[in-house]
Coordinates of N, CA and C in Angstrom, one line a residue:
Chain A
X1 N 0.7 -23.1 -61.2 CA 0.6 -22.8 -62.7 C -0.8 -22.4 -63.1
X2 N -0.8 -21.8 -64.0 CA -2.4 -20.9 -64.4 C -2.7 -21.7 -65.3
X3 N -4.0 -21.5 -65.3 CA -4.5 -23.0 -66.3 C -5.3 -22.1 -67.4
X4 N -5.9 -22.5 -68.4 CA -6.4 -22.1 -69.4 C -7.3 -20.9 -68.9
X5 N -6.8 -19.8 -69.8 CA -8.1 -18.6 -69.6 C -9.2 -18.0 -70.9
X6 N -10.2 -17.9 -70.5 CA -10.9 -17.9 -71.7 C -12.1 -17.0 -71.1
X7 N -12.3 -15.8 -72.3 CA -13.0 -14.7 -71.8 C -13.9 -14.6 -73.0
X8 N -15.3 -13.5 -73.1 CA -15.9 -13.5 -71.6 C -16.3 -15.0 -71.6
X9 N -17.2 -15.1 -70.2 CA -17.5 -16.5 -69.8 C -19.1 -16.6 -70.6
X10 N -19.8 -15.6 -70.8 CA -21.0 -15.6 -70.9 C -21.2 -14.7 -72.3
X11 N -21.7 -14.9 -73.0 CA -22.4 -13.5 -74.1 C -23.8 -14.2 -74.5
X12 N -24.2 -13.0 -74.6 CA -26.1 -13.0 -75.1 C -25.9 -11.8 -76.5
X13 N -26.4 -12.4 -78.1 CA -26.6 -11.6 -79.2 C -27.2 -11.8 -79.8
X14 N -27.7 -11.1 -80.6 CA -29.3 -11.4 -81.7 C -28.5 -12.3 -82.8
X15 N -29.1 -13.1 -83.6 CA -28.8 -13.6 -85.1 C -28.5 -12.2 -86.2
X16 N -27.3 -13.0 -86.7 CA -26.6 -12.0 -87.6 C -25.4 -11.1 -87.1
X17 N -25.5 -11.1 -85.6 CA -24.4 -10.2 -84.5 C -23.2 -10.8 -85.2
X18 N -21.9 -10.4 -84.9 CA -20.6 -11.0 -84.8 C -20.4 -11.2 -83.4
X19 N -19.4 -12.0 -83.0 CA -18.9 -12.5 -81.6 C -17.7 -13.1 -81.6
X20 N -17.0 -12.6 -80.4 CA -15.8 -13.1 -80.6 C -15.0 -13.4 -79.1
X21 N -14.4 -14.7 -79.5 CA -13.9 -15.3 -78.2 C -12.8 -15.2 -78.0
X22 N -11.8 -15.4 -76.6 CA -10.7 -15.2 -76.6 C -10.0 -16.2 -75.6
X23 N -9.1 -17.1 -75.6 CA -8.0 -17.9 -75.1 C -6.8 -17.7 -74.9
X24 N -6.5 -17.7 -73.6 CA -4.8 -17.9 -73.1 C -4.3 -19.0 -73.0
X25 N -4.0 -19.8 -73.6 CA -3.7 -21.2 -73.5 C -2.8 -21.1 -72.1
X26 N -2.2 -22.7 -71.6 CA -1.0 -22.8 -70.5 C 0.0 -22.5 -71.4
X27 N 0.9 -21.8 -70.1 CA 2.7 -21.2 -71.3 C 3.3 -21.9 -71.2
X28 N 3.6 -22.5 -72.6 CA 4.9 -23.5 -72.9 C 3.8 -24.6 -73.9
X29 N 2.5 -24.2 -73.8 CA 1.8 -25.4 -74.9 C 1.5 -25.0 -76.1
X30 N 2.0 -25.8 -77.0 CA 2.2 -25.5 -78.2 C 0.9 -25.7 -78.9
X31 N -0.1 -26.7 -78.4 CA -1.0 -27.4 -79.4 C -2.7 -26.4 -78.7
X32 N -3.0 -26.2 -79.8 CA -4.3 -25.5 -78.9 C -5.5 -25.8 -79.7
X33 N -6.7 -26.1 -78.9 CA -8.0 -26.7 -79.5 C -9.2 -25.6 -79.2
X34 N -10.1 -25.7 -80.5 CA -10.9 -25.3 -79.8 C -12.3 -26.2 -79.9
X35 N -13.2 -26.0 -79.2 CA -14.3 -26.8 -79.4 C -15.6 -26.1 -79.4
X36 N -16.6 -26.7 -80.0 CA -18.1 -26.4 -79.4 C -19.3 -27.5 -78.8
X37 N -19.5 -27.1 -77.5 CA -20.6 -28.4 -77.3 C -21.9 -27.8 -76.9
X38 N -22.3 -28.2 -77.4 CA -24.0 -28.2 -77.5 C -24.7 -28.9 -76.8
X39 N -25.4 -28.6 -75.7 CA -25.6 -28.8 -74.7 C -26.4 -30.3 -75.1
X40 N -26.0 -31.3 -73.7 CA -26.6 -32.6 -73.8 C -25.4 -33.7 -74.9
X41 N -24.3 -32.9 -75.7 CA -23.8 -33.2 -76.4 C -22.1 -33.7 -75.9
X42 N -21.4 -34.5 -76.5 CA -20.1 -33.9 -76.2 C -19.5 -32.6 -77.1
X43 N -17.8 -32.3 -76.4 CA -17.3 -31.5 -77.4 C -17.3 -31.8 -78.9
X44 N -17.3 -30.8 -79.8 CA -16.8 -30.9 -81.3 C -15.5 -30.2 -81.3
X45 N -14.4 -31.3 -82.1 CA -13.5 -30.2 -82.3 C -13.6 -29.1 -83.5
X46 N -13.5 -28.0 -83.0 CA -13.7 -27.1 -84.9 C -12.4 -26.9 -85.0
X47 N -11.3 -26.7 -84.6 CA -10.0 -26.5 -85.0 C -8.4 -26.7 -84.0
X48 N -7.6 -27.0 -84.6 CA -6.4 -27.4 -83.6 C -5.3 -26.6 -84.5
X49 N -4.5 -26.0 -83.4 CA -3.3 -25.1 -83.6 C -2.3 -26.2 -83.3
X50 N -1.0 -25.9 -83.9 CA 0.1 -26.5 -83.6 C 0.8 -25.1 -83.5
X51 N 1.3 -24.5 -82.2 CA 2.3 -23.4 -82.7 C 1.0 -22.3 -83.6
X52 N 1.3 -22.1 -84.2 CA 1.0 -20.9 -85.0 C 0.0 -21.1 -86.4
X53 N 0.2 -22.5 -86.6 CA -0.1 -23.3 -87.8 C -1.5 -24.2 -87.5
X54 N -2.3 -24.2 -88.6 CA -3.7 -24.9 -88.4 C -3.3 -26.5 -88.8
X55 N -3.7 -27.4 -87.8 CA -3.4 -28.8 -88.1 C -4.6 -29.4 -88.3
X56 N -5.6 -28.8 -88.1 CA -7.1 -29.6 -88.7 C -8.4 -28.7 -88.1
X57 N -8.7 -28.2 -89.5 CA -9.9 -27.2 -89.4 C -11.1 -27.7 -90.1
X58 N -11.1 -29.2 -90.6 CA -12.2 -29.7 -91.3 C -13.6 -29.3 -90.8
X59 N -14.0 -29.6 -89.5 CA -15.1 -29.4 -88.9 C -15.1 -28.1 -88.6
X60 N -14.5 -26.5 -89.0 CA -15.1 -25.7 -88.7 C -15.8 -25.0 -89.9
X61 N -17.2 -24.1 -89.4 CA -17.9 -23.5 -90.7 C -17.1 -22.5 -91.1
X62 N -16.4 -22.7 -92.3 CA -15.7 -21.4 -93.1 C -16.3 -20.4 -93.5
X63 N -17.4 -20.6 -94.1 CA -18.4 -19.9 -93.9 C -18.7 -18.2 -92.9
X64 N -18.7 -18.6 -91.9 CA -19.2 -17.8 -90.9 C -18.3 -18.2 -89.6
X65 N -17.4 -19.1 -89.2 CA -16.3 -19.0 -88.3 C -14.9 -19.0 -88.8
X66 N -14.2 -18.2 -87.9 CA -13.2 -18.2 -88.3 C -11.8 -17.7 -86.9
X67 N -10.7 -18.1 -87.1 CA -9.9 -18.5 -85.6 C -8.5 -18.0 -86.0
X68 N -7.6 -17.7 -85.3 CA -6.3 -17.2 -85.6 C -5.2 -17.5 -84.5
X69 N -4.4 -17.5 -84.3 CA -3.3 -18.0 -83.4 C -2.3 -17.0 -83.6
X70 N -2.1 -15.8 -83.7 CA -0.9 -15.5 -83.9 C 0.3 -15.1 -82.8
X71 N 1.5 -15.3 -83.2 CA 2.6 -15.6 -82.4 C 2.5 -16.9 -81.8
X72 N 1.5 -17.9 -81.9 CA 1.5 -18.7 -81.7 C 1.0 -18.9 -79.8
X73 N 0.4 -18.1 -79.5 CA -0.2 -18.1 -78.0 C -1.4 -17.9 -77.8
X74 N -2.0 -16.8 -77.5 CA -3.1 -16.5 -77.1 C -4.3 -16.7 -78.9
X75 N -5.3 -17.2 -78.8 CA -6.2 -17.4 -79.9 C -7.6 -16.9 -79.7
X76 N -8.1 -16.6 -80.9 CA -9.7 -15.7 -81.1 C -10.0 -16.7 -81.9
X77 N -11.2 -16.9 -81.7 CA -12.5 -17.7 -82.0 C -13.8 -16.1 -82.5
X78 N -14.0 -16.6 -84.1 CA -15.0 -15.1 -83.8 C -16.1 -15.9 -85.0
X79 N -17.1 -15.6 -85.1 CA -18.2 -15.9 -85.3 C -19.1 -15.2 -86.4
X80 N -19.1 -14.7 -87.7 CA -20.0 -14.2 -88.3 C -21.0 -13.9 -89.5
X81 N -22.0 -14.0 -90.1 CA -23.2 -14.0 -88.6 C -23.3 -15.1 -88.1
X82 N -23.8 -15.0 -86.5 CA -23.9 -15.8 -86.0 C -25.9 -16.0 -86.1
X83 N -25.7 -17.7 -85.9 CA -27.4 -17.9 -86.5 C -27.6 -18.9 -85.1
X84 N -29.0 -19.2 -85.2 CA -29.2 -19.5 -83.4 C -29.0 -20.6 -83.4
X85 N -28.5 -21.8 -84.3 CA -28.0 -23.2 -83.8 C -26.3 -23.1 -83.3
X86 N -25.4 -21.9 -83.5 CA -24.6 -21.4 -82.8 C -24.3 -21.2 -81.7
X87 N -26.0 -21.2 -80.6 CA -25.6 -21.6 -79.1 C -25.4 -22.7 -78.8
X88 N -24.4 -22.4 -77.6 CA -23.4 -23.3 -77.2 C -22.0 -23.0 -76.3
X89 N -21.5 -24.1 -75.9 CA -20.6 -23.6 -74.8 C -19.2 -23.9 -75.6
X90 N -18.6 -22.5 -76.0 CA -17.0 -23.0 -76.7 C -16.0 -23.1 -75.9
X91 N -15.0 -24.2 -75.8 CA -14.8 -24.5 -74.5 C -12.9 -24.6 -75.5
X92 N -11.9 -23.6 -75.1 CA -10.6 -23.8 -75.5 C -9.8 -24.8 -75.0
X93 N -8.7 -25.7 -75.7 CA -8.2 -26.3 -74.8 C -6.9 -25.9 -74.8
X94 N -5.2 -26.8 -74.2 CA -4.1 -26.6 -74.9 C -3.5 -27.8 -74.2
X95 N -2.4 -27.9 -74.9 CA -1.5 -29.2 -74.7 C -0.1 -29.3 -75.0
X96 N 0.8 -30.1 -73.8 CA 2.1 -29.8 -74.6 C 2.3 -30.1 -76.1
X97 N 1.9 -30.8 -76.4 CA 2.2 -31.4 -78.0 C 0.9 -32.0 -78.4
X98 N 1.0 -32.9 -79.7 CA -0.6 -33.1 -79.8 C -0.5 -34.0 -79.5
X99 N 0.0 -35.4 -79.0 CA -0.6 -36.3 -77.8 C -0.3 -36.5 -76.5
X100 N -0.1 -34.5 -76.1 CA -0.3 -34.9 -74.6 C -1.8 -34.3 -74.0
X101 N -1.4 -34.5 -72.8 CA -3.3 -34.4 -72.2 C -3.4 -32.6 -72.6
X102 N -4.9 -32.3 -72.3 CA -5.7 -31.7 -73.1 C -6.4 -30.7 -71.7
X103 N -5.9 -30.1 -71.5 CA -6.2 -29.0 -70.5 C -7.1 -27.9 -71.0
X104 N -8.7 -28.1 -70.3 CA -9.5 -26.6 -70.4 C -9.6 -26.0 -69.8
X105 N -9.9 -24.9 -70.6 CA -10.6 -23.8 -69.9 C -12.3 -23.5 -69.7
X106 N -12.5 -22.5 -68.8 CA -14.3 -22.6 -68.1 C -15.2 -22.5 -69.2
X107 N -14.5 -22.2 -70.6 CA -15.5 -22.2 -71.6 C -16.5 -20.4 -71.3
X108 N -16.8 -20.4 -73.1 CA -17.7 -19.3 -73.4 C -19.1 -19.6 -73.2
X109 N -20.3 -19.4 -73.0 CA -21.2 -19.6 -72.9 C -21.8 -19.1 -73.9
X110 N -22.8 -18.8 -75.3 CA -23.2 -18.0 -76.1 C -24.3 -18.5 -76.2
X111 N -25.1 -17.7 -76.3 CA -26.9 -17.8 -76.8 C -27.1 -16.8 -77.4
X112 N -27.6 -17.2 -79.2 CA -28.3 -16.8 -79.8 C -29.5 -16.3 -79.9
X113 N -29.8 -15.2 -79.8 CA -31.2 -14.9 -79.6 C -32.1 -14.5 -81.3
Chain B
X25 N -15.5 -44.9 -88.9 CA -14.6 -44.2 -88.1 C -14.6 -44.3 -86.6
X26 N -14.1 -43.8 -86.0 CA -14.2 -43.9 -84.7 C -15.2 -42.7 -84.2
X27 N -15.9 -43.6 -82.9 CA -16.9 -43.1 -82.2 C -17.0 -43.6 -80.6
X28 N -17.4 -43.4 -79.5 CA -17.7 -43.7 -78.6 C -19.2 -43.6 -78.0
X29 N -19.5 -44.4 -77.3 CA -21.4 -44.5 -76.8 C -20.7 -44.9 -75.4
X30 N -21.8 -43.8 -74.5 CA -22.2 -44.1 -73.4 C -23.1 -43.7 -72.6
X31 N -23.7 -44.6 -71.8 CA -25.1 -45.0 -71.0 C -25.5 -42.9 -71.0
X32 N -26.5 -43.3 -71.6 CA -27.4 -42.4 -71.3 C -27.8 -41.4 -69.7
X33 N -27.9 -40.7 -69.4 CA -28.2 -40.0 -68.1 C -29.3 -39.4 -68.0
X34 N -30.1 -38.9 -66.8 CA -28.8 -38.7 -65.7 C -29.4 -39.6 -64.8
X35 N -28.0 -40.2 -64.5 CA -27.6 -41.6 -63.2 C -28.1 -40.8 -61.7
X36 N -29.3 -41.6 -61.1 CA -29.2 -41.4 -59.6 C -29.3 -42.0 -58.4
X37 N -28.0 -41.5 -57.7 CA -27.8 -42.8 -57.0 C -27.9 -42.4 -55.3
X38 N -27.6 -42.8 -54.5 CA -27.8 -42.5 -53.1 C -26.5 -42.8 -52.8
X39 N -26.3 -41.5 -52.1 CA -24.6 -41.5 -50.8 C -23.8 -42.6 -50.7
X40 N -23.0 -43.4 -51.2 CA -22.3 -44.3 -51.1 C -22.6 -45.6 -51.7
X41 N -23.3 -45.6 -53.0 CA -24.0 -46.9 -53.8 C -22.9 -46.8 -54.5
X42 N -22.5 -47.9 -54.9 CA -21.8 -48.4 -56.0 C -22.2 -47.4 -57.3
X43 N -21.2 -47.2 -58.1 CA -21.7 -46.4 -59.4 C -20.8 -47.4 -60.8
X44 N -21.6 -47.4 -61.6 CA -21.1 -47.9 -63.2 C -21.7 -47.0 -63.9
X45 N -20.7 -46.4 -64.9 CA -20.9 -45.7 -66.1 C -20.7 -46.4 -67.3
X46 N -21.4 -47.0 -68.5 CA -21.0 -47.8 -69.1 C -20.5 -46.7 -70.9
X47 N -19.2 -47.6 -71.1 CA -19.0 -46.6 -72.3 C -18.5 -47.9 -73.5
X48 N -18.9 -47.9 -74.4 CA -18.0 -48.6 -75.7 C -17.6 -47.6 -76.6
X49 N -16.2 -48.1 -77.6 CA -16.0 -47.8 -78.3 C -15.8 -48.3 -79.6
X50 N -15.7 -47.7 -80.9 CA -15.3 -48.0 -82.2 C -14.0 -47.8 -82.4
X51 N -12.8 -48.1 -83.0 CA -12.0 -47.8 -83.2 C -10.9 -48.1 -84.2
X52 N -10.2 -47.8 -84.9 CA -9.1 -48.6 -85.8 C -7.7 -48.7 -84.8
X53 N -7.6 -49.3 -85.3 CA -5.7 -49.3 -84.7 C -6.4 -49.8 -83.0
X54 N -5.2 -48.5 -81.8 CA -5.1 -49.4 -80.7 C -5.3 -47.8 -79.8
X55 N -6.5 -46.8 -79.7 CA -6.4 -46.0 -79.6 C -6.3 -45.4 -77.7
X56 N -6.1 -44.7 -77.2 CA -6.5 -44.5 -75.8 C -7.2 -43.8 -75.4
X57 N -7.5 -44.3 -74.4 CA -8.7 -44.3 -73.5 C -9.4 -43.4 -72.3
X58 N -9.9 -42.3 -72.4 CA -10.1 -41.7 -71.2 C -11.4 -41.1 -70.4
X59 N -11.3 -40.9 -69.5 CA -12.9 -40.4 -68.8 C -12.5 -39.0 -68.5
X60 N -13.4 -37.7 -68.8 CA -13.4 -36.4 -68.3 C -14.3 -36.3 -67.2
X61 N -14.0 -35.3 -66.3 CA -15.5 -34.6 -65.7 C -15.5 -33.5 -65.6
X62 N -16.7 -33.1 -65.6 CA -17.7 -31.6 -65.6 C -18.3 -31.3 -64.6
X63 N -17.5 -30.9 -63.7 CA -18.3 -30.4 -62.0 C -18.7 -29.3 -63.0
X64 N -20.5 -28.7 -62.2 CA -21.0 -27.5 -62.7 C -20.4 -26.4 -62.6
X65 N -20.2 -25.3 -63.5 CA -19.2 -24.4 -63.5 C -18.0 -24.3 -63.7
X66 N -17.7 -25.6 -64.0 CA -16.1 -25.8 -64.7 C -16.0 -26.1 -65.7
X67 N -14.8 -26.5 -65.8 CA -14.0 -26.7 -67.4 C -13.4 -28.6 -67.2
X68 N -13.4 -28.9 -68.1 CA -13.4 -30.6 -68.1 C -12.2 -30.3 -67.6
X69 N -12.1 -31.6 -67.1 CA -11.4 -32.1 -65.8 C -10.4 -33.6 -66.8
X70 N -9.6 -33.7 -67.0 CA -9.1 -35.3 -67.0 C -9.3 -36.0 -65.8
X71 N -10.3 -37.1 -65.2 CA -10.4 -38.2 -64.3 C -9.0 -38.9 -64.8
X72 N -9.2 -40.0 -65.4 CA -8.0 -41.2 -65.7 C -8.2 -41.4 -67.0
X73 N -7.1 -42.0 -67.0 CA -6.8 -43.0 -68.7 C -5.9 -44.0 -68.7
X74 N -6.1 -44.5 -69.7 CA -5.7 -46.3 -70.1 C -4.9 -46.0 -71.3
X75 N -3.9 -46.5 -71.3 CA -3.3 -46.6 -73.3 C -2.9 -47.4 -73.8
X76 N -3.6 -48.7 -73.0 CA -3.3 -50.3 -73.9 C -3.9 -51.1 -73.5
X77 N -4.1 -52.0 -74.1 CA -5.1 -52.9 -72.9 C -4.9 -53.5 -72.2
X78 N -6.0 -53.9 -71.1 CA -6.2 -54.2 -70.0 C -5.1 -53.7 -69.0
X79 N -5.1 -52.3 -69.0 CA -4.6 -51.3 -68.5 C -5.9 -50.5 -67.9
X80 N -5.3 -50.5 -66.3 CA -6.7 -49.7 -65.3 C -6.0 -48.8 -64.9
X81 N -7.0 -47.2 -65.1 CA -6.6 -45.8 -65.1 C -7.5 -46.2 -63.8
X82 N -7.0 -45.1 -62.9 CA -7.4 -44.8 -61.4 C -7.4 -43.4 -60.7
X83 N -8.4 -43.2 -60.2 CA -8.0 -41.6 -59.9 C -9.1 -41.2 -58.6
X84 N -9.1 -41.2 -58.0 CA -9.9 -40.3 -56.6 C -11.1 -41.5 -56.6
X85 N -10.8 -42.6 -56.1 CA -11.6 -43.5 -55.8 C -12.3 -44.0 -57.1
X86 N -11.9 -43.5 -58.3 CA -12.8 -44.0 -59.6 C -11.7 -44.7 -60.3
X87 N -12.3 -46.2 -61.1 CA -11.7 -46.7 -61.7 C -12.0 -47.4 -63.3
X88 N -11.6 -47.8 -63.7 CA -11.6 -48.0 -65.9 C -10.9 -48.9 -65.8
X89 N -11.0 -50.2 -66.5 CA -10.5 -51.0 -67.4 C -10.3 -50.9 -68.6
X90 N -9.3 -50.8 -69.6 CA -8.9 -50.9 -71.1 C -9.4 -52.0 -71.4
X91 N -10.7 -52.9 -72.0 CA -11.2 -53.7 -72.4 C -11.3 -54.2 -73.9
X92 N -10.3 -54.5 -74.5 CA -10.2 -54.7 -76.4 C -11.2 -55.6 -76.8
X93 N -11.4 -56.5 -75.9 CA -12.0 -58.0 -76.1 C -13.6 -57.0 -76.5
X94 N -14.3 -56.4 -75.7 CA -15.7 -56.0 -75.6 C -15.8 -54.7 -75.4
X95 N -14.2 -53.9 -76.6 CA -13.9 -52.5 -76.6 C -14.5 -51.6 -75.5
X96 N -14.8 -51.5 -74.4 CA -15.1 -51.1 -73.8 C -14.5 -50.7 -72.2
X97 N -14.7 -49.2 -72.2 CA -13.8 -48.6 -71.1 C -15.3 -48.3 -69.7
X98 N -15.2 -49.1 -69.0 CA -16.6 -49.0 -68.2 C -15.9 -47.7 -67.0
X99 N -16.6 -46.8 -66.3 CA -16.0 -45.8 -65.0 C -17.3 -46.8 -64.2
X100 N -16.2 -46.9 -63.1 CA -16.8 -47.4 -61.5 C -16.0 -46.8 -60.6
X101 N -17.1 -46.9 -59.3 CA -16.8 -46.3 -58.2 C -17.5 -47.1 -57.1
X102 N -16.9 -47.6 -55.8 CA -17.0 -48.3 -54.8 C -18.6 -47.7 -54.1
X103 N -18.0 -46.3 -54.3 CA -19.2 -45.3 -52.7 C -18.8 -44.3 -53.6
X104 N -20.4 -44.1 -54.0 CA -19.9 -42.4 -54.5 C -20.6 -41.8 -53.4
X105 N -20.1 -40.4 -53.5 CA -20.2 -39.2 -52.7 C -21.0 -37.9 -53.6
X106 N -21.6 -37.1 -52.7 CA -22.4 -35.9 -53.2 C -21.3 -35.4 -54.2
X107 N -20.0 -35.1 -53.8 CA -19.7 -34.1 -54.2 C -18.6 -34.8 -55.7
X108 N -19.5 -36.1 -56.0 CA -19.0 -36.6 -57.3 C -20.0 -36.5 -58.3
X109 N -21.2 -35.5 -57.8 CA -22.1 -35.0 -58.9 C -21.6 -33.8 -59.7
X110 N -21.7 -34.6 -60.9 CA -21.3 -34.1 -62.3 C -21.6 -34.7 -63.8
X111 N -21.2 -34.2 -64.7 CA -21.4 -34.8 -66.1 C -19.8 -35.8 -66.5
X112 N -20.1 -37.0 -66.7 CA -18.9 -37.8 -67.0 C -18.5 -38.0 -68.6
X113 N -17.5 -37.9 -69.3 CA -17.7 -38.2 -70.7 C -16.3 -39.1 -70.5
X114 N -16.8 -39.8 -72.0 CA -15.7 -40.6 -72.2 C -14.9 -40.5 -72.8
X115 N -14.2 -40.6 -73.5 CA -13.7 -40.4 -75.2 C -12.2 -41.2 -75.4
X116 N -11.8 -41.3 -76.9 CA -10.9 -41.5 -76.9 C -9.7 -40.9 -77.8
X117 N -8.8 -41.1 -78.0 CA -7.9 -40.5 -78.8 C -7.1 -41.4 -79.8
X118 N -6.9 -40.8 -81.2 CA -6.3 -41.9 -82.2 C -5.9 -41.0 -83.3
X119 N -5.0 -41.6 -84.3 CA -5.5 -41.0 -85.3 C -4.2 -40.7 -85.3
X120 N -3.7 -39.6 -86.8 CA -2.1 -39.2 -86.4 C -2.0 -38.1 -85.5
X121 N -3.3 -36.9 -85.3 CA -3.5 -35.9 -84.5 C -3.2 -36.2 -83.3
X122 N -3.9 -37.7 -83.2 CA -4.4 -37.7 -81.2 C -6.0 -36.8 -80.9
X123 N -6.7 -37.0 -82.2 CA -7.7 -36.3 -81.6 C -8.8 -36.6 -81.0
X124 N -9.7 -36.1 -79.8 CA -10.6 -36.8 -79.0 C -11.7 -37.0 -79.2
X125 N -12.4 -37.8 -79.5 CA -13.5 -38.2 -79.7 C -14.6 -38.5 -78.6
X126 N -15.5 -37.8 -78.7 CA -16.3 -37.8 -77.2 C -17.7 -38.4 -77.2
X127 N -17.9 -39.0 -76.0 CA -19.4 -39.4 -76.0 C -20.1 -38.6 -75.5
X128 N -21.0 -38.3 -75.5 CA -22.4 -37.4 -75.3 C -22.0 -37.0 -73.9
X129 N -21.5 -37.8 -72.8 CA -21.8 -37.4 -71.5 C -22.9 -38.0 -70.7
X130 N -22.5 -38.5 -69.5 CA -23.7 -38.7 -68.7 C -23.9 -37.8 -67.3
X131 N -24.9 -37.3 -67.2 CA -24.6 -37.3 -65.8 C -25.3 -37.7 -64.5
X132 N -24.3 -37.4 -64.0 CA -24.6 -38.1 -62.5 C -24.7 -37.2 -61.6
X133 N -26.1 -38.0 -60.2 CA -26.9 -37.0 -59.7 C -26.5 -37.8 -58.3
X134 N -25.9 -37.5 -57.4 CA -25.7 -38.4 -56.0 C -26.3 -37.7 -54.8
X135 N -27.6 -38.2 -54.4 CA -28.8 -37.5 -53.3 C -28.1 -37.9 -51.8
X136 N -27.8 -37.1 -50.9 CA -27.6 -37.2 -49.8 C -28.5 -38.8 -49.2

């Protein structure tokens, strides 16, 4: 079975850039996370998909992030501007439902320059 | 609200020493319990979990107690090995989401 994919692994952009992340959750999971951890830190969650539908986006900056799920599978994470406390490793996750385990992926790497 | 703390890093230990990772938690209700890892280059890993207490999650020689009494979910290992150098986190899950709450991470450095 293929486990979470999440591209690219690495990006380098000036302050102000836009950026944008991309996740293939596992097929057949409905519930998809995404996170940001800051190095030395644990994850944060910024948002959780149910299906197609946002079930808790309190902790993301509306601001300047913003995430989509459509059809309810693959999800973009995109960023803009991005300002330099924004580096960090965004790490997607998914799950059969929302309390079953919590499967990631290798995560994005981003540094703000 | 809920939060979790654990021991600071990074832990170094020599080829087959005993290992403790110590973690507490905050919590309402009766939440569960789990350890991740972070081999370098990867993506968290679920080790084990606990979902009631005094319930021991177990997994590749590492083990957890569900501890209510002194909230606390401690990771031990008998003999660690090199190739159990990584970042450990804890966390737990609650709430009506199930969502995970994580501790900073420690990590651990095992010297030949």
């Amino acid at each position: 079975e293929a486990g979470v994919a999440q591209s690219p692994r690495y990006k380098i952009i000036e302050k102000r850039q836009s950026v944008a992340f991309w996740c293939n959750p596992i097929s057949g999971h409905a519930t998809l996370y995404w996170y940001q951890q800051i190095l030395g830190q644990g994850p944060k969650l910024l948002i959780q998909f149910q299906n197609n539908g946002v079930v808790d986006d309190s902790q993301l900056p509306k601001d300047r992030f913003s995430a989509e799920r459509l059809k309810g599978v693959d999800s973009t994470l995109k960023i803009q501007p991005a300002k330099l406390e924004d580096s960090a490793v965004y790490l997607c996750a998914s799950s059969l439902g929302t309390a079953g385990e919590q499967f990631f992926g290798p995560g994005t790497r981003l540094t703000v320059l | 609200g809920n939060s979790v703390t654990q021991m600071e890093g990074p832990v170094t230990l020599s080829e087959e020493a005993f290992l403790t990772i110590n973690c507490t938690y905050t919590a309402t209700g009766y939440p569960s319990l789990f350890w991740y890892v972070q081999y370098p280059g990867e993506g968290l890993q679920l080790l084990l979990k606990a979902t009631k207490a005094d319930d021991k999650g177990s997994n590749k020689g590492f083990e957890a107690t569900y501890r209510k009494e002194t909230t606390s979910f401690h990771l031990e290992k008998g003999s660690v090995q090199v190739s159990d150098s990584a970042v450990y986190f804890c966390a737990l899950s609650g709430g009506s989401n199930y969502q995970l709450i994580w501790g900073a991470g420690t990590k651990l450095i095992i010297k030949p």
